[in-house]
Short mmCIF file of C-alpha atoms in Angstrom, two decimals:
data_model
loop_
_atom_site.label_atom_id
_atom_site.label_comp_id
_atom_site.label_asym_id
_atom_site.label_seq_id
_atom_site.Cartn_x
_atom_site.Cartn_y
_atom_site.Cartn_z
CA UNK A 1444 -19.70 12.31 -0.59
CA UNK A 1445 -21.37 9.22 1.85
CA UNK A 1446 -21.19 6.88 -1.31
CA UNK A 1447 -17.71 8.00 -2.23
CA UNK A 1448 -16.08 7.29 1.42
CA UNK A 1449 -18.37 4.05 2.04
CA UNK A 1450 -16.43 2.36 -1.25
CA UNK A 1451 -13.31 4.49 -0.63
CA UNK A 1452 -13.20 2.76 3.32
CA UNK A 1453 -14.59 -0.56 1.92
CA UNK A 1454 -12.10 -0.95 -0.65
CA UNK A 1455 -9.38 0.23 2.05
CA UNK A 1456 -10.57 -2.43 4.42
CA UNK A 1457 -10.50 -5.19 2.11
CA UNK A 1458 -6.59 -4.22 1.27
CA UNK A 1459 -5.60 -4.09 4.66
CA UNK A 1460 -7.17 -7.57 4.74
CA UNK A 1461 -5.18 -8.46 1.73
CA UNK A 1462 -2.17 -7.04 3.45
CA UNK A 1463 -2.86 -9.42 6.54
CA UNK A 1464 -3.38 -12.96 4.29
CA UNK A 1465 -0.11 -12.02 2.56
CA UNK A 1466 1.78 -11.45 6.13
CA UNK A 1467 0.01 -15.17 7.03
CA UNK A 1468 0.81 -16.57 3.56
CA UNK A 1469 4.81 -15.91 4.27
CA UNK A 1470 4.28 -17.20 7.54
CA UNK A 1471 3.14 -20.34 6.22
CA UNK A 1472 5.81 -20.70 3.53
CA UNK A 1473 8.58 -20.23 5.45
CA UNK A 1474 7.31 -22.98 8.32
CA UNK A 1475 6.38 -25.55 5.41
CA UNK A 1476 9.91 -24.62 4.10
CA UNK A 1477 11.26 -25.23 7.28
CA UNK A 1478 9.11 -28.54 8.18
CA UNK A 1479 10.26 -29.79 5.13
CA UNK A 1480 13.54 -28.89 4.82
CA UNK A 1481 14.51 -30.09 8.58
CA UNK A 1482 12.04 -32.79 9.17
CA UNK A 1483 11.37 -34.40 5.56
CA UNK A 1484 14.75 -33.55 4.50
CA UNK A 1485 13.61 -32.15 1.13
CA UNK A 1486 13.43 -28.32 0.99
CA UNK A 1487 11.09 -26.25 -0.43
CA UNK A 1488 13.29 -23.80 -1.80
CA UNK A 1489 10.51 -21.74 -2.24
CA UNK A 1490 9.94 -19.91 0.65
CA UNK A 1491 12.43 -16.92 0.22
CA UNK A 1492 10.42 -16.25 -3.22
CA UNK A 1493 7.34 -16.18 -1.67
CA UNK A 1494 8.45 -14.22 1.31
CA UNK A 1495 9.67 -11.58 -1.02
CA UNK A 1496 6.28 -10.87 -3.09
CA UNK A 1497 4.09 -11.07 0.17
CA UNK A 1498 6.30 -8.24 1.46
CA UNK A 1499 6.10 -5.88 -1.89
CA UNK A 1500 2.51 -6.86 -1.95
CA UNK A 1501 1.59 -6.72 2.11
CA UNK A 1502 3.65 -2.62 2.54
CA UNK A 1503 1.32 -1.54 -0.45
CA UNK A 1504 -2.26 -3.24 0.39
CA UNK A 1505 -1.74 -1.49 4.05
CA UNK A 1506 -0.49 1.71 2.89
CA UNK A 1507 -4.10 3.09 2.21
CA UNK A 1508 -5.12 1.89 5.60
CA UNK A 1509 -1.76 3.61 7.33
CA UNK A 1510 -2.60 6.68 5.15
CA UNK A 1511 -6.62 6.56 5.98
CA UNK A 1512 -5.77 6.82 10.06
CA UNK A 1513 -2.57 8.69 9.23
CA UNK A 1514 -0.38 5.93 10.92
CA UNK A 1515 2.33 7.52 8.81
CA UNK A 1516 5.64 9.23 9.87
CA UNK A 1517 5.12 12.62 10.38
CA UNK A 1518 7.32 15.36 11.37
CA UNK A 1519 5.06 17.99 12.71
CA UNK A 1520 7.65 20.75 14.07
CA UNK A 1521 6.77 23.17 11.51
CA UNK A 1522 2.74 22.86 12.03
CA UNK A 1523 2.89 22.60 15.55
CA UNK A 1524 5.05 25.97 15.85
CA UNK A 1525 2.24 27.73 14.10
CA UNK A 1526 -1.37 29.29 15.71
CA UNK A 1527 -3.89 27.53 16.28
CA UNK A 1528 -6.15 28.86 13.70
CA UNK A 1529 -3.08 28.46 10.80
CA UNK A 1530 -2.46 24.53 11.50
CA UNK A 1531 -5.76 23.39 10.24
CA UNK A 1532 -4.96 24.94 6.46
CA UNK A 1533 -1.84 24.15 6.90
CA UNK A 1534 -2.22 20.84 7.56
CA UNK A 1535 -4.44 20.51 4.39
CA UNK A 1536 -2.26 21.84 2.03
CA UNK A 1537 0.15 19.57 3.08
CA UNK A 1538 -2.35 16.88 2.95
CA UNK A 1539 -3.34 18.11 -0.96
CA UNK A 1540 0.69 18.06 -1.51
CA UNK A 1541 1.04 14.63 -0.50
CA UNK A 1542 -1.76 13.55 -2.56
CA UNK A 1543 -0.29 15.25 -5.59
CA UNK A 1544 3.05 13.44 -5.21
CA UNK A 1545 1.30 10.69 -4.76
CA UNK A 1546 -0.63 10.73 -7.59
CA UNK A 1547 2.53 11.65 -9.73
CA UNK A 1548 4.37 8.93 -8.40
CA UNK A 1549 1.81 6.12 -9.04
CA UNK A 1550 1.82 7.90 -12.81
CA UNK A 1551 5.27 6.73 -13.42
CA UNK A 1552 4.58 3.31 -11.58
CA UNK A 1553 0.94 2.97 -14.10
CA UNK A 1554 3.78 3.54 -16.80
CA UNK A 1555 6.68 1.07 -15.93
CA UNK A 1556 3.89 -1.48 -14.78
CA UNK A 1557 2.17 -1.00 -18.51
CA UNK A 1558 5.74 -1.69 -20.16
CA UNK A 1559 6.42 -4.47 -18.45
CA UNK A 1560 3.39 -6.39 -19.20
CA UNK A 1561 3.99 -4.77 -22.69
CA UNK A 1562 7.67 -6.52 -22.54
CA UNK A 1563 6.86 -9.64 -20.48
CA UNK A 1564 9.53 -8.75 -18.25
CA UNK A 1565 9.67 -11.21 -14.82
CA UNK A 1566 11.26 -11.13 -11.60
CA UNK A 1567 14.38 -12.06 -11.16
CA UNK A 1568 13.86 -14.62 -8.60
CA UNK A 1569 14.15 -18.20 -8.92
CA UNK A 1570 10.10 -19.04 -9.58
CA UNK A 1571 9.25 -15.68 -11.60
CA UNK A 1572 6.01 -14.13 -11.98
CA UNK A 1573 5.40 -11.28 -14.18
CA UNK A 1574 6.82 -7.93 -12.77
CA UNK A 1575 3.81 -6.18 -13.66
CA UNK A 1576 1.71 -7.79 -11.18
CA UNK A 1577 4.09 -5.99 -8.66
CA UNK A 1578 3.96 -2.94 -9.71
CA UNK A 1579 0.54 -2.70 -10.43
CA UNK A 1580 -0.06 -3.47 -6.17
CA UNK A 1581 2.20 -0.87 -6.35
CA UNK A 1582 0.20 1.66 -8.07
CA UNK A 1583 -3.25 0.52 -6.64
CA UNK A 1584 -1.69 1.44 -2.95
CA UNK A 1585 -0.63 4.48 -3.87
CA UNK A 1586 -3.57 5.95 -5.97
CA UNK A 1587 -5.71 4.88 -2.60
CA UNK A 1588 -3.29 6.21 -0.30
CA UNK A 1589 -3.76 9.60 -2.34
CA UNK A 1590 -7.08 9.56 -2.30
CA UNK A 1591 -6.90 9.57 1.64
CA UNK A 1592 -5.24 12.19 1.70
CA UNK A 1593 -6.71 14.46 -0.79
CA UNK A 1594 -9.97 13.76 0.83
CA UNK A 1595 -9.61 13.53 4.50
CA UNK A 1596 -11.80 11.96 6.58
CA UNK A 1597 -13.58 13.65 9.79
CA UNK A 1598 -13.46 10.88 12.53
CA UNK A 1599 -17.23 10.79 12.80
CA UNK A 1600 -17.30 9.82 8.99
CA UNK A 1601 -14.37 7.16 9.38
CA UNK A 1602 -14.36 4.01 11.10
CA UNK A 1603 -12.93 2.92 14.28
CA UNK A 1604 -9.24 1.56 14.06
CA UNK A 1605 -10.44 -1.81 15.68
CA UNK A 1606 -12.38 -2.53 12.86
CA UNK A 1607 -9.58 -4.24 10.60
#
């Protein structure tokens, strides 16, 4: 399972990365917007678009890493309320739940994402790109994400959090 969780972690790494150059790349946009706008007097008009996408794309290039050191919302009350020796299993089967929706979920996403390339179908925002490129971040997070969760890591086998 070492070579499974060395590319699972790797590839979960690099998306968080991904996650962090989109949260720079808005950053950028909106302060060229803004430089040009207010001190070249010729906007950009850009910006907004670009701010959008990096946001789709940034929540679901981290989500495997938020998933991986289960940086996630969780409402415990039920889990904690039982023994000791029930919240491990129960835990898991929650864990294998999760991972199921998951899984389901980024079915349905697989499918929109293949008809819209299928369609050609773009966003509705002034400079368009092809909806399926959205979607198909979408799916990618989510698939990962479930794979975190349907294989849970033992901290000795996963990385430290300072290493992203």
């Amino acid at each position: 399972m070492k070579p499974f969780f060395d590319v699972l972690n790797a590839v979960t790494r690099a998306s968080a990365v991904l996650a962090a150059i989109c949260v720079g790349v808005t950053a950028a946009s909106y302060t060229a917007e803004v430089v040009a706008r207010y001190g070249l007097s010729s906007p950009l008009n850009a910006s907004g678009d670009i701010g959008s996408y990096m946001l789709c794309t940034a929540v679901f290039l981290a989500l495997p890493q938020i998933a991986r050191y289960r940086g996630h919302v969780a409402i415990t009350v039920l889990p904690d309320m039982l023994p000791i020796a029930l919240r491990g299993p129960a835990m898991r089967l929650l864990f294998l739940v999760t991972a199921a929706v998951l899984i389901i979920v980024s079915w349905f996403v697989i499918q929109i994402s293949l008809t819209q390339f299928r369609s050609g179908v773009l966003t509705p925002m002034v400079n368009q790109i092809p909806r399926w490129w959205l979607t198909s971040i979408m799916a990618f997070g989510l698939i990962v994400s479930a794979f975190h969760f349907a294989f849970p890591q033992t901290p000795a086998s996963s990385a430290t959090h300072s290493e992203v």
